[in-house]
XYZ file of C-alpha atoms in Angstrom:
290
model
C 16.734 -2.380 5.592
C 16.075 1.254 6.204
C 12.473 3.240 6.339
C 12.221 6.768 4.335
C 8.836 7.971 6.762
C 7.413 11.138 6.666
C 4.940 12.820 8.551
C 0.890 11.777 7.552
C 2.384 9.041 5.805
C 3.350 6.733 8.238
C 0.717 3.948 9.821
C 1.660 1.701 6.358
C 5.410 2.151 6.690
C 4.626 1.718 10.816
C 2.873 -1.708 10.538
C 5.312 -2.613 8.317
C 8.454 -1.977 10.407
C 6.257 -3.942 13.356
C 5.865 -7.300 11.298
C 9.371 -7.501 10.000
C 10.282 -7.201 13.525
C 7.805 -9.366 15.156
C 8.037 -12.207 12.609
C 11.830 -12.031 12.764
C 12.457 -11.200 8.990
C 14.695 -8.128 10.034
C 16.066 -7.078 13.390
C 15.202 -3.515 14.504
C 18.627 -2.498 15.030
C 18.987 -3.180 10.973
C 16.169 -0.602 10.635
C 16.485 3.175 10.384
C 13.714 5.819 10.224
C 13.628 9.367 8.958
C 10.770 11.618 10.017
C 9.901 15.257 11.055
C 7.322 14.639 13.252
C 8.809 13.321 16.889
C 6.021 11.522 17.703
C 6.449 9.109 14.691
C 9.966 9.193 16.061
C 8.909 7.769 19.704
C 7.414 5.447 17.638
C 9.653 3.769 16.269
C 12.626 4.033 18.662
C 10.071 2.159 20.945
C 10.428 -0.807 18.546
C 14.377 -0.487 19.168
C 14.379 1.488 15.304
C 17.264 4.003 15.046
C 16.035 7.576 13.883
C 17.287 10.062 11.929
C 15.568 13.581 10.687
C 17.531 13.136 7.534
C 16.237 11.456 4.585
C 19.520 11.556 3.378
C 21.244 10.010 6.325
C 18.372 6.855 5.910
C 19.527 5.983 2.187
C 22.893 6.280 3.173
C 22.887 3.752 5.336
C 20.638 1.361 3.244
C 20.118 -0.941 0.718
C 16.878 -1.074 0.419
C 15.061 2.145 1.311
C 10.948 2.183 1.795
C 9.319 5.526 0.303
C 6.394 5.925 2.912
C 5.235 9.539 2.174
C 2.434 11.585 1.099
C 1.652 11.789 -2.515
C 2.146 15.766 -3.049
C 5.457 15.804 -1.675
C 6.814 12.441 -3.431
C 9.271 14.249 -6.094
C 10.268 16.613 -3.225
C 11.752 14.002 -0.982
C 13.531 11.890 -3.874
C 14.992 14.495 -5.578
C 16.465 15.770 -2.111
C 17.709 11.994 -1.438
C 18.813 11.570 -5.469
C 22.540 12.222 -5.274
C 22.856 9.862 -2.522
C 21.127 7.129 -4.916
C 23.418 4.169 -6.253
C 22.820 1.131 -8.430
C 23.012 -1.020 -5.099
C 20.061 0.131 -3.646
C 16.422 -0.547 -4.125
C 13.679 1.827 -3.904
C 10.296 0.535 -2.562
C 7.900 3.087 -3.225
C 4.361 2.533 -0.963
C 3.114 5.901 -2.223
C -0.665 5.151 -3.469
C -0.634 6.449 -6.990
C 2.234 7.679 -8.035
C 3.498 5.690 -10.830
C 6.879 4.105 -11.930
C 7.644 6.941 -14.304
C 7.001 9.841 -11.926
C 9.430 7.633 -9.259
C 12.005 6.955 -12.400
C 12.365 10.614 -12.900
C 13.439 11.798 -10.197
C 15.878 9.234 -9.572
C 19.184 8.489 -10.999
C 18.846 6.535 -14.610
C 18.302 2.572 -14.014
C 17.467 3.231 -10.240
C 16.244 -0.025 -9.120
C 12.753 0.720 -7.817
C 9.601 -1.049 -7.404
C 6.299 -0.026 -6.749
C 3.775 -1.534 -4.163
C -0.100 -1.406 -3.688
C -0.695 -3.058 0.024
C -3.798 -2.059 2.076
C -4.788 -1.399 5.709
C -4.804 -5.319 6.962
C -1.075 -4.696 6.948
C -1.788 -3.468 10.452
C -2.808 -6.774 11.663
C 0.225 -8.717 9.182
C -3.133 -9.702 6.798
C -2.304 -7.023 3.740
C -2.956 -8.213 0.144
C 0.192 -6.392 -1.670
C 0.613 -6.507 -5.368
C 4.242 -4.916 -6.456
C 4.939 -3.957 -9.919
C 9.476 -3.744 -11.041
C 10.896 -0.491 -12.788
C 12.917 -0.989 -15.727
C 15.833 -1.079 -13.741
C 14.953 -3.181 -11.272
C 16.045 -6.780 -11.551
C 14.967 -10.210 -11.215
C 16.229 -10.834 -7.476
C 15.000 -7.740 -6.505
C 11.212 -8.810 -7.175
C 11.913 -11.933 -4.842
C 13.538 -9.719 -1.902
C 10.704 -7.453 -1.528
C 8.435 -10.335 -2.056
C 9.164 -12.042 0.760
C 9.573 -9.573 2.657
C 5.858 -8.399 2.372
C 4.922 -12.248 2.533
C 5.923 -11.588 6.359
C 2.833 -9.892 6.669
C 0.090 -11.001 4.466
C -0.229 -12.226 1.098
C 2.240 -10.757 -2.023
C 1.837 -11.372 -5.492
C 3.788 -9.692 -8.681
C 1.986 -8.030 -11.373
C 2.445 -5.470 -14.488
C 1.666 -1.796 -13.122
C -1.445 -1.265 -15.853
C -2.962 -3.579 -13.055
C -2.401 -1.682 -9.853
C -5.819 0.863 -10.694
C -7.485 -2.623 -10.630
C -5.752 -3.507 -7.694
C -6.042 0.224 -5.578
C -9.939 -0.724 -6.433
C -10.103 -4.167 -5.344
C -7.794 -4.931 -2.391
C -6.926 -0.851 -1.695
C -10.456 0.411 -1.090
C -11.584 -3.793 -0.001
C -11.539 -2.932 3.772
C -14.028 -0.596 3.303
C -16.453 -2.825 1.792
C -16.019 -5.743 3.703
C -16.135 -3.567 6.953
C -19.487 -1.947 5.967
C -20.554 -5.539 5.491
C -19.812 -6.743 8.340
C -21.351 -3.587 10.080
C -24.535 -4.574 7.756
C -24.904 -8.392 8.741
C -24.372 -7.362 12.816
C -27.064 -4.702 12.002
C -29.358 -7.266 11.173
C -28.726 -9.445 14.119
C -29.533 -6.863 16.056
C -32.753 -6.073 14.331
C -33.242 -9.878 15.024
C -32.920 -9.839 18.688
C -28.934 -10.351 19.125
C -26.780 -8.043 21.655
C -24.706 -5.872 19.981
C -21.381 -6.793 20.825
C -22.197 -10.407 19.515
C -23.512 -9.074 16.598
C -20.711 -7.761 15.071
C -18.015 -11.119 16.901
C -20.410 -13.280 14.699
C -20.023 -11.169 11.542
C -16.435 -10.600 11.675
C -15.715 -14.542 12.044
C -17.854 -15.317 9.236
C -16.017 -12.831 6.775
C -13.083 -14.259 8.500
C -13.737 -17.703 8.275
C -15.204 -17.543 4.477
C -11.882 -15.943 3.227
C -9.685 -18.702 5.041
C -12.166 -21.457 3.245
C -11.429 -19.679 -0.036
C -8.146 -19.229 0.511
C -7.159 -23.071 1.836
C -9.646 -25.113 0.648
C -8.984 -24.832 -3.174
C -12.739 -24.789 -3.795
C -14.026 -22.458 -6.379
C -15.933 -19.818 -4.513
C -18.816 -20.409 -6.308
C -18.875 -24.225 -4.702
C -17.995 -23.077 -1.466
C -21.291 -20.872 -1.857
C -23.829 -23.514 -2.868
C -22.316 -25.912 -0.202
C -24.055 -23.405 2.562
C -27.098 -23.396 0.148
C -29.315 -26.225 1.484
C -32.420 -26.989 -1.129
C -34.955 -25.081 0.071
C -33.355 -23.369 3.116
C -32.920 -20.402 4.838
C -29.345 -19.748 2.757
C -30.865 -19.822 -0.429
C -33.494 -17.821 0.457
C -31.682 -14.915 2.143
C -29.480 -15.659 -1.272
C -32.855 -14.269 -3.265
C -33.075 -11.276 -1.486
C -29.199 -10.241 -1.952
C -29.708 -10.962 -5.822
C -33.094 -9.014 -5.943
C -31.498 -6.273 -4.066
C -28.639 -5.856 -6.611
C -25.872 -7.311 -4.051
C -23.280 -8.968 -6.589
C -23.925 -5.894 -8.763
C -23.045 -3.059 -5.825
C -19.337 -4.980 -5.373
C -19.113 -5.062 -9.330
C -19.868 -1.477 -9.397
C -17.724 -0.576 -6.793
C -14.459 -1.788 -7.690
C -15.025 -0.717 -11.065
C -15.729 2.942 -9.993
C -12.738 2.927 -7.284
C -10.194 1.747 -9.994
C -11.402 4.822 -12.563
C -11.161 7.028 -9.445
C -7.208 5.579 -9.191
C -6.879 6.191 -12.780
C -7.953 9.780 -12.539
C -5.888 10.483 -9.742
C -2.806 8.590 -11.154
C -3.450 11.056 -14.291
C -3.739 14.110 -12.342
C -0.277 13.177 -10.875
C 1.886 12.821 -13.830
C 0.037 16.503 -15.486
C 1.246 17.623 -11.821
C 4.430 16.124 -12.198
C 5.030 17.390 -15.694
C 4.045 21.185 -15.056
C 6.315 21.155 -12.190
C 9.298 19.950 -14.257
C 8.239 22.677 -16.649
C 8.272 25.522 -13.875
C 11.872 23.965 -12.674
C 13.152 24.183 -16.043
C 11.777 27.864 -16.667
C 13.088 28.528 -13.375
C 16.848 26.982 -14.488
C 16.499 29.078 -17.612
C 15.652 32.516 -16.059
C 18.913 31.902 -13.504
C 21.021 31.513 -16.929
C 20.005 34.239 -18.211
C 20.285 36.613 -14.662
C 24.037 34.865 -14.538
């Protein structure tokens, strides 16, 4: 398995590389990365990765090649690595919001790609991923990449109208689960609780909570009123979330982070198009000189 990195775009594709190794999945010596920027290099050829500048030189070499670069430059980099494209490889695309079309097109027809939404936990091997197939991807090809991402957190399958839900959800989770867990320490320390202890506590209890859901095949809802003694200081607290619009805010904000991922998804393909529109002028215009 080899990496496509590019520069900006590389902590995902980074943490990635470090739990295939450290769990065994892949050997680094089976790895190769492709990057401009030598300090991503160093990076990775201190995990025993071999490195390349050339994108072209990484697919190559692979047969399954991870596209880990910045949105705006997506199209650039496969249509440079295109020719060098066959119907053996796979094409993992971890570019946030570029869909399976804009990928498809500048590929060779029935490329075999899929397309994955992972977050930030990744660092730590705790992503939630969610990978959608091309139309020329096939069967075996959803179970390879699945377990590979397995390695390092959770992995599930899904259509790509879901992965707006999904960038809004899991994508942009962290961010609310770290902001509550900077809330609850907050409050122990407006209670009286040193700092640092503050914020261990919090972080086990989010911790903790999500292992329960996760193992204990309760519904969440049980696992709630469980911790809600009658007439205790759960269900109280409880009141004051409810009153203060708690289970609303987390509606509201995965609702408005998947219509931001829907704009920005929309943005890309009118992008996308009016590019292939000034290539195609461009084409034309050379014809015409010749």
């Amino acid at each position: 398995m080899l990496f496509n990195v590019i520069k900006g775009a590389g902590r995902m594709a980074q943490a990635m590389a470090r739990g295939f190794i450290s769990t065994g999945v892949i050997k680094a010596q089976n790895i190769t990365a492709s990057d401009p920027d030598p300090r991503m290099l160093r990076f990775f050829k201190n995990l025993g990765i071999e490195t390349t500048l050339e994108n072209t030189e990484v697919v190559d070499r692979s047969k399954m090649i991870v596209v880990a670069v910045k949105p705006s430059i997506v199209s650039k980099v496969l249509k440079e690595v295109k020719d060098h494209v066959t119907m053996d490889k796979i094409m993992v695309s971890i570019v946030a919001g570029v869909p399976l079309s804009i990928l498809e097109e500048n590929l060779p027809p029935d490329t075999r790609v899929v397309r994955v939404m992972s977050n930030i936990p990744v660092t730590v091997q705790a992503a939630a991923s969610v990978i959608s197939l091309g139309a020329g991807a096939l069967p075996d090809d959803s179970e390879l990449v699945r377990e590979l991402l397995q390695c390092i957190g959770i992995c599930e399958e899904g259509s790509e109208s879901l992965l707006d839900a999904v960038t809004g959800l899991s994508g942009s989770g962290p961010a609310y689960a770290f902001t509550a867990i900077e809330s609850l320490a907050d409050g122990g320390v407006k209670m009286g609780l040193p700092r640092d202890l503050a914020i261990k506590l919090a972080a086990q209890t989010l911790l903790g909570s999500a292992k329960m859901v996760l193992e204990s095949g309760k519904h969440v809802g049980q696992l709630k009123d469980e911790v809600c003694s009658p007439g205790g200081t759960t269900i109280a607290a409880m009141h004051t979330l409810e009153r203060a619009g708690f289970r609303a805010s987390l509606i509201n904000a995965v609702e408005i982070g998947t219509l931001k991922a829907i704009e920005l998804g929309q943005q890309k393909k009118k992008e996308a198009e009016e590019q292939q529109k000034l290539e195609e002028s461009l084409e034309e215009l050379d014809l015409e000189q010749d």
